[in-house]
Amino acid sequence: MDLRWTPEQDDFRHEARNWLVEHRDQWLQSCDHRPESGDTKTGFAQHLEWERMLHQGGWAAVSWPSRYGGRDASLWEWLIFEEEYYRAECPQRVTQNGIFLLAPTVFEFGNDAQRDHVLPRLAAADDLWCQGWSEPNAGSDLASLTCRAERVDDGWLLNGQKTWTTRGAFCTHLFGLFRTDPEQQRHRGLSYLMVPLDADGVTVRGFGRLDGDEGFAEVFFDDAFVPDTAIPGGVVLGGVDDGWAVAMATTGSERGLTLRSPGRFTAAVNRLVDLASETDHAVTDDIADVWMRAEAYQLFTLQTVTQLANGASIGAESSINKIWWSELDIGIHELALDLLGPDAELEHAWSKAFQFALSGPIYAGTNEIQRNIAAERLLGLPRK
Amino acid sequence: MHFSFDDDHHAFADATRAVLSEQCGPDVVRAAWEAPAGQLDRAVWDQLVGLGVNALLVDEQHGGLGLDEVWAALVLEQTGRAALPHPLVESAIVAAAFDPSVVDGTLISTDLGGPNVPCAADADRLLLLDERAGALHLVDRESVELVPDTAVDRSRRIATVVWSPSPDSIVTDDAAEIALARDRGAFGTAAVLLGLADSMLAMTADYVRERRQFGVPVGSFQAVKHQLADALMQVSFARPAVHRAAWSIARGEPTRRRDVSMAKALASDAGVTVARTALQCHGAIGYTVEHDLHLFLKRTFALSRCWGSAADHRRVVAAAITRERDRDRDRHGATTTV
Ligand SMILES: Cc1cc2nc3c(=O)[nH]c(=O)nc-3n(C[C@H](O)[C@H](O)[C@H](O)COP(=O)(O)OP(=O)(O)OC[C@H]3O[C@@H](n4cnc5c(N)ncnc54)[C@H](O)[C@@H]3O)c2cc1C
């Protein structure tokens, strides 16, 4: 056991820190120090500028192989990068669904042509991906989805509706699950498709979220034709009718460490501690409590990454991980609002972040579903 | 960065586990409830001594293994799993620094973890704090008076020690050494709490898989599943904090005190959550003394408040955060004036 970073890891940290701070300031200048949220139309465009800067600096996807636009960094370095990213208060990544959810799936299930096409364009923020899983009648019960993809000459014909699609209105592409064999029930007969949103017959309508941003969308497919050639290597990721297994690999990333790296929360608790001093409050036991929970999440992740580095894979543990970070996030922000007192009702970074934190127990599989998974798979309790 | 134990650490813990599962079943814990003061059976203790568990932290010169707290972490978890009634933390983790005879099985208890000294009448020696003088003494049990107390967990075999300090028995009056001894005790107890929690979770999962009501196993009800998932989560996130505390002590990290307090706070909270959940999910059978669960529950309730409660340790962490913040601010101030 050695909990120290190596000198090489420290060097990496400094390189990342210097680059991030310098370029963040450049970016802030370029948008007059008033960037909007990345979940609005204007903000999305501003954020893309930032993400292209990241890509030019080689920081868009540090842990990817360099041939796809990464810098071959280890998971350790990825964690360090994330820590520095949040510490420097760099902007939220509007490409995160592509980078953290689609990309790991393409690495695992894609063919060479798909990888060569999708990954570099994703890293460069040329193609902007949203996640099309949920449907109005298929939320937690995702396997009941009814959006159809029908095989026709040279492509697929899509019909149905997706909803709650994060940043769908600003993205260029959607990855999602479609029913390709209507004879088969539930998990069977689904395929994982990559769909350009400019195809004829696709209509995207944006709508507002609780936190005031426009970031949701519903996506309608009305005999939308997607040719096989829309994505070199094909639009189906993994096997036809095998989409469930492919998709489940992605949910692991979503709940596990990649979507919510600990740096995000350690940075937030540090800001909370600063807020206490700005508002003339002591560091109370409650603040110490969320500070410890953020720190424990960090330590848990370091143990997980050590296991991954030793060749293990993460399973249902990602479910308790998800409950932990989502509840922690709410805990941090509730305390911030308490410190702000009556000003908590004003719209500012803390109140917005609080409202966003409230969605944590809902997206990426609700916490109730995660508790079921943890009880059944980690404790071996009966399903029915 | 490498946050995991080596094969050797695991092998040592596995050996301990093997001894405990053979020699320290619930019958042994129950026997500790019944045995008259001073007559605690030492069969399992002697087996642990034979393994070298008591010798872990003593240096090789003194016949010990010369290992560190990182090794102790997994071993202590195993003793918690078995609810070992002997004061291993007090002897092998705390007192070992002052009396290498623990290597041969000398059983030492202490009042450093609080006024109620566990196993006091069964100890060979006692490590006692003279709070006024800030000195730590090592005395023979015969030389002090014991006032037995009735504890909720009878296997703790509690007594209060009445004694008057004499200069001859001082082992240290160095505040830093005493603080380290306390940190070792808090860390060790946190590790034991993880083991207790593991056992309660395993027992409960087994029980709810078997127990049927309304024609189905009660473990298939979501209300039961969700409580257990939350309990499991608490332990899972306390564990790395305890492991980090072990490392911080072993290396004498400047954040040692904070890390230990964080570990004890999280482990105490997790232990209490698991205990309450386990009881609730067992229903009335868990509320009987016939069932073994109560042995683990009561030990957990005791240890969660010894060596500092979660609230005490949270305050320590809050103070450490305040200090770190003020220091960072000073540093900030300095750089902006340059
Ligand atoms: C901010 C945000 C962003 C999102 N982004 C996307 C996106 O980009 N792409 C996308 O596809 N989807 C997205 N979603 C949708 C998200 O995946 C779904 O909200 C989620 O899967 C839950 O489905 P639902 O909202 O239909 O809730 P429901 O499934 O209708 O659940 C309602 C309530 O019932 C509970 N419940 C349901 N089933 C069970 C059960 N078996 N046991 C116990 N309790 C149960 C739930 O836990 C919840 O509390 C997003 C959601 C939010 C809030």
Short mmCIF file of N, CA and C in Angstrom, two decimals, chain A residues 1-6 9 76 270 273-278 281-289 291-304 306-307 310 317 319-325 327 367-372 374-376 378-384, chain B residues 1-6 9 70 201-202 204-206 208-209 216-222 224-230 232-234 236-241 243-244 246-248 251 253 258-259 261-263 265-266 269 310-311 313-315 317-319 321-322 324-325 329:
data_model
loop_
_atom_site.label_atom_id
_atom_site.label_comp_id
_atom_site.label_asym_id
_atom_site.label_seq_id
_atom_site.Cartn_x
_atom_site.Cartn_y
_atom_site.Cartn_z
N MET A 1 0.85 -1.20 0.00
CA MET A 1 0.00 0.00 0.00
C MET A 1 0.88 1.24 0.00
N ASP A 2 0.59 2.13 -0.89
CA ASP A 2 1.33 3.40 -0.88
C ASP A 2 0.38 4.48 -1.38
N LEU A 3 0.01 5.39 -0.50
CA LEU A 3 -1.00 6.39 -0.86
C LEU A 3 -0.37 7.69 -1.36
N ARG A 4 0.90 7.62 -1.70
CA ARG A 4 1.52 8.84 -2.24
C ARG A 4 1.48 8.79 -3.76
N TRP A 5 1.38 9.96 -4.36
CA TRP A 5 1.49 10.02 -5.81
C TRP A 5 2.98 9.92 -6.16
N THR A 6 3.26 9.32 -7.30
CA THR A 6 4.65 9.23 -7.73
C THR A 6 5.10 10.59 -8.27
N GLN A 9 3.47 11.28 -11.45
CA GLN A 9 2.07 11.68 -11.31
C GLN A 9 1.97 13.14 -10.85
N TRP A 76 -5.09 6.54 -13.26
CA TRP A 76 -4.61 7.41 -12.18
C TRP A 76 -4.51 8.84 -12.66
N ASN A 270 -14.81 21.81 -0.69
CA ASN A 270 -13.87 22.89 -0.39
C ASN A 270 -14.50 24.26 -0.62
N VAL A 273 -16.64 24.94 2.36
CA VAL A 273 -15.86 25.42 3.50
C VAL A 273 -15.52 26.90 3.32
N ASP A 274 -15.19 27.28 2.10
CA ASP A 274 -14.93 28.70 1.82
C ASP A 274 -16.19 29.54 2.04
N LEU A 275 -17.32 28.99 1.59
CA LEU A 275 -18.58 29.72 1.75
C LEU A 275 -18.87 29.94 3.23
N ALA A 276 -18.57 28.95 4.06
CA ALA A 276 -18.80 29.11 5.50
C ALA A 276 -18.00 30.30 6.01
N SER A 277 -16.76 30.41 5.56
CA SER A 277 -15.97 31.53 6.07
C SER A 277 -16.45 32.86 5.49
N GLU A 278 -16.86 32.85 4.22
CA GLU A 278 -17.37 34.10 3.62
C GLU A 278 -18.65 34.57 4.32
N HIS A 281 -19.56 31.76 9.13
CA HIS A 281 -20.02 30.58 9.86
C HIS A 281 -18.81 29.72 10.21
N ALA A 282 -18.94 29.00 11.30
CA ALA A 282 -17.88 28.05 11.67
C ALA A 282 -17.99 26.82 10.77
N VAL A 283 -16.92 26.04 10.74
CA VAL A 283 -17.00 24.74 10.08
C VAL A 283 -17.71 23.80 11.06
N THR A 284 -18.98 23.59 10.83
CA THR A 284 -19.77 22.80 11.78
C THR A 284 -19.56 21.31 11.57
N ASP A 285 -20.11 20.53 12.48
CA ASP A 285 -20.02 19.07 12.35
C ASP A 285 -20.72 18.60 11.08
N ASP A 286 -21.77 19.31 10.69
CA ASP A 286 -22.47 18.94 9.46
C ASP A 286 -21.57 19.11 8.24
N ILE A 287 -20.81 20.19 8.26
CA ILE A 287 -19.90 20.42 7.13
C ILE A 287 -18.79 19.37 7.17
N ALA A 288 -18.29 19.09 8.37
CA ALA A 288 -17.27 18.03 8.48
C ALA A 288 -17.84 16.72 7.95
N ASP A 289 -19.10 16.50 8.18
CA ASP A 289 -19.72 15.26 7.75
C ASP A 289 -19.72 15.12 6.22
N TRP A 291 -17.81 16.77 4.21
CA TRP A 291 -16.39 16.75 3.82
C TRP A 291 -15.86 15.32 3.88
N MET A 292 -16.21 14.62 4.96
CA MET A 292 -15.74 13.23 5.11
C MET A 292 -16.35 12.32 4.06
N ARG A 293 -17.61 12.59 3.73
CA ARG A 293 -18.26 11.72 2.73
C ARG A 293 -17.61 11.91 1.36
N ALA A 294 -17.22 13.14 1.06
CA ALA A 294 -16.53 13.39 -0.22
C ALA A 294 -15.17 12.70 -0.21
N GLU A 295 -14.49 12.84 0.92
CA GLU A 295 -13.17 12.23 1.07
C GLU A 295 -13.28 10.70 0.99
N ALA A 296 -14.32 10.15 1.61
CA ALA A 296 -14.50 8.69 1.58
C ALA A 296 -14.76 8.23 0.15
N TYR A 297 -15.48 9.04 -0.61
CA TYR A 297 -15.75 8.70 -2.00
C TYR A 297 -14.44 8.67 -2.80
N GLN A 298 -13.60 9.65 -2.50
CA GLN A 298 -12.29 9.72 -3.13
C GLN A 298 -11.48 8.44 -2.81
N LEU A 299 -11.46 8.08 -1.53
CA LEU A 299 -10.68 6.91 -1.12
C LEU A 299 -11.24 5.62 -1.73
N PHE A 300 -12.56 5.53 -1.74
CA PHE A 300 -13.22 4.37 -2.34
C PHE A 300 -12.80 4.25 -3.81
N THR A 301 -12.77 5.40 -4.49
CA THR A 301 -12.39 5.39 -5.90
C THR A 301 -10.93 4.98 -6.08
N LEU A 302 -10.08 5.47 -5.19
CA LEU A 302 -8.67 5.10 -5.30
C LEU A 302 -8.51 3.58 -5.12
N GLN A 303 -9.30 3.01 -4.23
CA GLN A 303 -9.24 1.55 -4.08
C GLN A 303 -9.76 0.86 -5.34
N THR A 304 -10.83 1.41 -5.89
CA THR A 304 -11.39 0.82 -7.10
C THR A 304 -10.40 0.87 -8.25
N THR A 306 -7.20 1.05 -8.08
CA THR A 306 -6.12 0.08 -7.83
C THR A 306 -6.55 -1.31 -8.29
N GLN A 307 -7.79 -1.66 -7.97
CA GLN A 307 -8.29 -2.98 -8.39
C GLN A 307 -8.34 -3.07 -9.91
N ASN A 310 -5.12 -3.62 -11.36
CA ASN A 310 -4.68 -5.00 -11.15
C ASN A 310 -5.49 -6.00 -11.96
N GLU A 317 -21.01 -3.00 -7.69
CA GLU A 317 -20.53 -1.99 -6.74
C GLU A 317 -20.85 -0.60 -7.26
N SER A 319 -23.42 0.50 -8.23
CA SER A 319 -24.74 0.94 -7.77
C SER A 319 -24.66 1.68 -6.44
N ILE A 320 -23.89 1.14 -5.48
CA ILE A 320 -23.80 1.86 -4.21
C ILE A 320 -22.98 3.14 -4.40
N ASN A 321 -22.04 3.06 -5.33
CA ASN A 321 -21.29 4.24 -5.70
C ASN A 321 -22.23 5.38 -6.11
N LYS A 322 -23.18 5.04 -6.94
CA LYS A 322 -24.09 6.05 -7.47
C LYS A 322 -24.99 6.63 -6.38
N ILE A 323 -25.46 5.78 -5.49
CA ILE A 323 -26.30 6.30 -4.39
C ILE A 323 -25.46 7.25 -3.54
N TRP A 324 -24.22 6.85 -3.29
CA TRP A 324 -23.35 7.66 -2.42
C TRP A 324 -23.11 9.05 -3.00
N TRP A 325 -22.65 9.11 -4.26
CA TRP A 325 -22.33 10.44 -4.78
C TRP A 325 -23.56 11.30 -4.97
N GLU A 327 -26.36 11.30 -3.19
CA GLU A 327 -26.84 11.82 -1.91
C GLU A 327 -25.85 12.81 -1.32
N ASN A 367 -32.18 5.90 -7.64
CA ASN A 367 -31.53 5.27 -6.49
C ASN A 367 -32.31 4.07 -5.97
N GLU A 368 -33.62 4.08 -6.19
CA GLU A 368 -34.40 2.91 -5.77
C GLU A 368 -33.95 1.68 -6.57
N ILE A 369 -33.78 1.90 -7.87
CA ILE A 369 -33.34 0.79 -8.72
C ILE A 369 -31.93 0.34 -8.30
N GLN A 370 -31.09 1.31 -7.98
CA GLN A 370 -29.72 0.95 -7.55
C GLN A 370 -29.74 0.15 -6.25
N ARG A 371 -30.67 0.52 -5.36
CA ARG A 371 -30.76 -0.24 -4.09
C ARG A 371 -31.20 -1.67 -4.38
N ASN A 372 -32.11 -1.84 -5.32
CA ASN A 372 -32.50 -3.20 -5.69
C ASN A 372 -31.30 -3.98 -6.19
N ALA A 374 -28.10 -3.46 -5.71
CA ALA A 374 -27.11 -3.74 -4.66
C ALA A 374 -27.59 -4.89 -3.78
N ALA A 375 -28.86 -4.85 -3.40
CA ALA A 375 -29.37 -5.90 -2.50
C ALA A 375 -29.36 -7.26 -3.19
N GLU A 376 -29.72 -7.27 -4.46
CA GLU A 376 -29.81 -8.56 -5.15
C GLU A 376 -28.45 -9.09 -5.54
N LEU A 378 -25.23 -7.78 -4.65
CA LEU A 378 -24.13 -7.76 -3.69
C LEU A 378 -24.47 -8.54 -2.43
N LEU A 379 -25.76 -8.57 -2.07
CA LEU A 379 -26.14 -9.29 -0.85
C LEU A 379 -26.89 -10.59 -1.15
N GLY A 380 -27.16 -10.81 -2.42
CA GLY A 380 -27.80 -12.07 -2.80
C GLY A 380 -29.25 -12.24 -2.37
N LEU A 381 -29.97 -11.12 -2.24
CA LEU A 381 -31.38 -11.24 -1.86
C LEU A 381 -32.22 -11.63 -3.08
N PRO A 382 -33.34 -12.33 -2.82
CA PRO A 382 -34.13 -12.83 -3.95
C PRO A 382 -34.83 -11.72 -4.75
N ARG A 383 -34.89 -11.92 -6.06
CA ARG A 383 -35.49 -10.89 -6.93
C ARG A 383 -36.97 -10.73 -6.67
N LYS A 384 -37.66 -11.82 -6.49
CA LYS A 384 -39.11 -11.72 -6.29
C LYS A 384 -39.48 -12.39 -4.99
N MET B 1 0.75 5.76 -6.37
CA MET B 1 -0.50 5.45 -5.64
C MET B 1 -0.83 3.98 -5.82
N HIS B 2 -1.06 3.32 -4.74
CA HIS B 2 -1.42 1.91 -4.80
C HIS B 2 -2.22 1.62 -3.55
N PHE B 3 -3.54 1.66 -3.65
CA PHE B 3 -4.37 1.59 -2.47
C PHE B 3 -4.97 0.19 -2.33
N SER B 4 -4.10 -0.77 -2.03
CA SER B 4 -4.65 -2.09 -1.74
C SER B 4 -3.64 -2.85 -0.89
N PHE B 5 -4.11 -3.92 -0.33
CA PHE B 5 -3.24 -4.74 0.51
C PHE B 5 -2.48 -5.73 -0.37
N ASP B 6 -1.33 -6.19 0.12
CA ASP B 6 -0.56 -7.19 -0.63
C ASP B 6 -1.07 -8.59 -0.28
N HIS B 9 -0.42 -9.47 3.32
CA HIS B 9 -1.40 -8.93 4.28
C HIS B 9 -2.63 -9.83 4.33
N VAL B 70 -0.90 -1.20 8.88
CA VAL B 70 -1.55 -1.65 7.66
C VAL B 70 -1.82 -3.15 7.76
N LEU B 201 -24.26 -8.03 8.60
CA LEU B 201 -24.86 -7.98 7.26
C LEU B 201 -25.02 -9.38 6.69
N ALA B 202 -23.99 -10.20 6.86
CA ALA B 202 -24.04 -11.55 6.32
C ALA B 202 -25.15 -12.36 7.01
N THR B 204 -27.79 -11.23 8.41
CA THR B 204 -29.11 -10.71 8.06
C THR B 204 -29.50 -11.13 6.64
N ALA B 205 -28.52 -11.07 5.73
CA ALA B 205 -28.82 -11.48 4.36
C ALA B 205 -29.23 -12.96 4.36
N ASP B 206 -28.52 -13.78 5.11
CA ASP B 206 -28.89 -15.20 5.20
C ASP B 206 -30.30 -15.35 5.76
N VAL B 208 -32.89 -13.20 5.90
CA VAL B 208 -34.03 -12.73 5.08
C VAL B 208 -34.20 -13.54 3.80
N ARG B 209 -33.19 -14.28 3.41
CA ARG B 209 -33.36 -15.20 2.28
C ARG B 209 -34.21 -16.40 2.71
N VAL B 216 -43.53 -15.58 0.68
CA VAL B 216 -42.26 -15.31 -0.03
C VAL B 216 -41.17 -15.00 1.01
N PRO B 217 -39.90 -15.13 0.58
CA PRO B 217 -38.83 -14.72 1.51
C PRO B 217 -38.95 -13.22 1.80
N VAL B 218 -38.78 -12.83 3.06
CA VAL B 218 -38.94 -11.40 3.37
C VAL B 218 -37.86 -10.58 2.65
N GLY B 219 -36.77 -11.22 2.29
CA GLY B 219 -35.70 -10.53 1.56
C GLY B 219 -36.11 -10.13 0.15
N SER B 220 -37.27 -10.60 -0.31
CA SER B 220 -37.70 -10.16 -1.64
C SER B 220 -38.49 -8.84 -1.55
N PHE B 221 -38.80 -8.40 -0.33
CA PHE B 221 -39.50 -7.11 -0.19
C PHE B 221 -38.52 -5.95 -0.33
N GLN B 222 -38.97 -4.96 -1.10
CA GLN B 222 -38.07 -3.82 -1.34
C GLN B 222 -37.73 -3.05 -0.07
N VAL B 224 -37.14 -4.13 2.72
CA VAL B 224 -36.04 -4.84 3.36
C VAL B 224 -34.75 -4.66 2.55
N LYS B 225 -34.88 -4.84 1.24
CA LYS B 225 -33.70 -4.71 0.36
C LYS B 225 -33.06 -3.34 0.49
N HIS B 226 -33.92 -2.32 0.49
CA HIS B 226 -33.36 -0.96 0.45
C HIS B 226 -32.63 -0.62 1.74
N GLN B 227 -33.18 -1.07 2.87
CA GLN B 227 -32.48 -0.82 4.14
C GLN B 227 -31.12 -1.50 4.13
N LEU B 228 -31.09 -2.73 3.63
CA LEU B 228 -29.83 -3.47 3.65
C LEU B 228 -28.82 -2.90 2.67
N ALA B 229 -29.32 -2.43 1.52
CA ALA B 229 -28.41 -1.82 0.55
C ALA B 229 -27.77 -0.57 1.16
N ASP B 230 -28.56 0.22 1.86
CA ASP B 230 -28.01 1.43 2.49
C ASP B 230 -27.00 1.07 3.57
N LEU B 232 -25.17 -1.63 3.71
CA LEU B 232 -23.97 -2.10 3.02
C LEU B 232 -23.14 -0.93 2.50
N MET B 233 -23.85 0.06 1.96
CA MET B 233 -23.15 1.23 1.42
C MET B 233 -22.35 1.94 2.52
N GLN B 234 -22.96 2.10 3.69
CA GLN B 234 -22.25 2.79 4.78
C GLN B 234 -20.94 2.09 5.11
N SER B 236 -19.24 0.05 3.19
CA SER B 236 -18.33 0.05 2.04
C SER B 236 -17.54 1.35 1.95
N PHE B 237 -18.16 2.45 2.38
CA PHE B 237 -17.44 3.72 2.29
C PHE B 237 -16.67 4.05 3.57
N ALA B 238 -16.98 3.38 4.67
CA ALA B 238 -16.17 3.56 5.88
C ALA B 238 -14.86 2.79 5.74
N ARG B 239 -14.92 1.67 5.05
CA ARG B 239 -13.76 0.77 4.99
C ARG B 239 -12.49 1.45 4.45
N PRO B 240 -12.54 2.09 3.26
CA PRO B 240 -11.30 2.72 2.79
C PRO B 240 -10.79 3.80 3.74
N ALA B 241 -11.69 4.44 4.47
CA ALA B 241 -11.23 5.46 5.43
C ALA B 241 -10.43 4.80 6.55
N HIS B 243 -8.77 2.00 6.24
CA HIS B 243 -7.51 1.56 5.64
C HIS B 243 -6.53 2.73 5.49
N ARG B 244 -7.07 3.88 5.12
CA ARG B 244 -6.20 5.05 4.99
C ARG B 244 -5.64 5.45 6.36
N ALA B 246 -4.95 3.52 8.79
CA ALA B 246 -3.85 2.58 9.11
C ALA B 246 -2.57 3.06 8.46
N TRP B 247 -2.67 3.44 7.22
CA TRP B 247 -1.49 3.87 6.47
C TRP B 247 -0.92 5.17 7.05
N SER B 248 -1.81 6.08 7.40
CA SER B 248 -1.36 7.36 7.95
C SER B 248 -0.63 7.17 9.28
N ARG B 251 2.83 5.49 8.63
CA ARG B 251 3.83 6.37 8.03
C ARG B 251 4.02 7.67 8.79
N GLU B 253 2.00 10.18 9.01
CA GLU B 253 1.57 11.30 8.16
C GLU B 253 1.13 12.49 9.02
N ARG B 258 -6.46 13.57 11.92
CA ARG B 258 -7.68 13.80 11.15
C ARG B 258 -8.14 12.50 10.47
N ASP B 259 -7.19 11.78 9.90
CA ASP B 259 -7.53 10.56 9.17
C ASP B 259 -8.11 9.50 10.12
N SER B 261 -9.64 10.14 12.96
CA SER B 261 -10.96 10.59 13.41
C SER B 261 -12.01 10.35 12.33
N MET B 262 -11.63 10.61 11.10
CA MET B 262 -12.57 10.35 10.01
C MET B 262 -12.94 8.86 9.98
N ALA B 263 -11.94 8.02 10.15
CA ALA B 263 -12.19 6.57 10.11
C ALA B 263 -13.13 6.16 11.24
N ALA B 265 -15.21 8.03 12.98
CA ALA B 265 -16.55 8.61 12.83
C ALA B 265 -17.37 7.79 11.83
N LEU B 266 -16.77 7.49 10.67
CA LEU B 266 -17.52 6.76 9.64
C LEU B 266 -17.80 5.33 10.08
N ASP B 269 -20.57 5.31 12.79
CA ASP B 269 -21.89 5.54 12.18
C ASP B 269 -22.34 4.32 11.37
N ALA B 310 -18.73 8.98 17.26
CA ALA B 310 -18.73 9.61 15.93
C ALA B 310 -18.77 11.13 16.08
N ALA B 311 -19.58 11.61 17.03
CA ALA B 311 -19.72 13.07 17.21
C ALA B 311 -18.39 13.68 17.66
N HIS B 313 -15.41 12.59 17.10
CA HIS B 313 -14.42 12.57 16.02
C HIS B 313 -14.79 13.52 14.88
N ARG B 314 -16.08 13.72 14.68
CA ARG B 314 -16.50 14.68 13.66
C ARG B 314 -16.01 16.08 14.05
N ARG B 315 -16.06 16.36 15.35
CA ARG B 315 -15.56 17.66 15.82
C ARG B 315 -14.06 17.81 15.56
N VAL B 317 -12.47 16.42 13.13
CA VAL B 317 -12.31 16.65 11.69
C VAL B 317 -12.67 18.10 11.36
N ALA B 318 -13.74 18.60 11.96
CA ALA B 318 -14.15 19.99 11.70
C ALA B 318 -13.03 20.95 12.08
N ALA B 319 -12.39 20.67 13.21
CA ALA B 319 -11.28 21.54 13.64
C ALA B 319 -10.12 21.45 12.66
N ILE B 321 -10.30 20.75 9.47
CA ILE B 321 -10.67 21.45 8.23
C ILE B 321 -10.48 22.96 8.44
N THR B 322 -10.89 23.45 9.59
CA THR B 322 -10.75 24.88 9.87
C THR B 322 -9.28 25.28 9.83
N GLU B 324 -6.83 23.75 8.28
CA GLU B 324 -6.31 23.67 6.90
C GLU B 324 -6.77 24.86 6.09
N ARG B 325 -8.01 25.25 6.30
CA ARG B 325 -8.54 26.40 5.55
C ARG B 325 -7.78 27.67 5.92
N ARG B 329 -5.50 29.92 3.52
CA ARG B 329 -5.82 31.32 3.29
C ARG B 329 -4.58 32.19 3.53
#
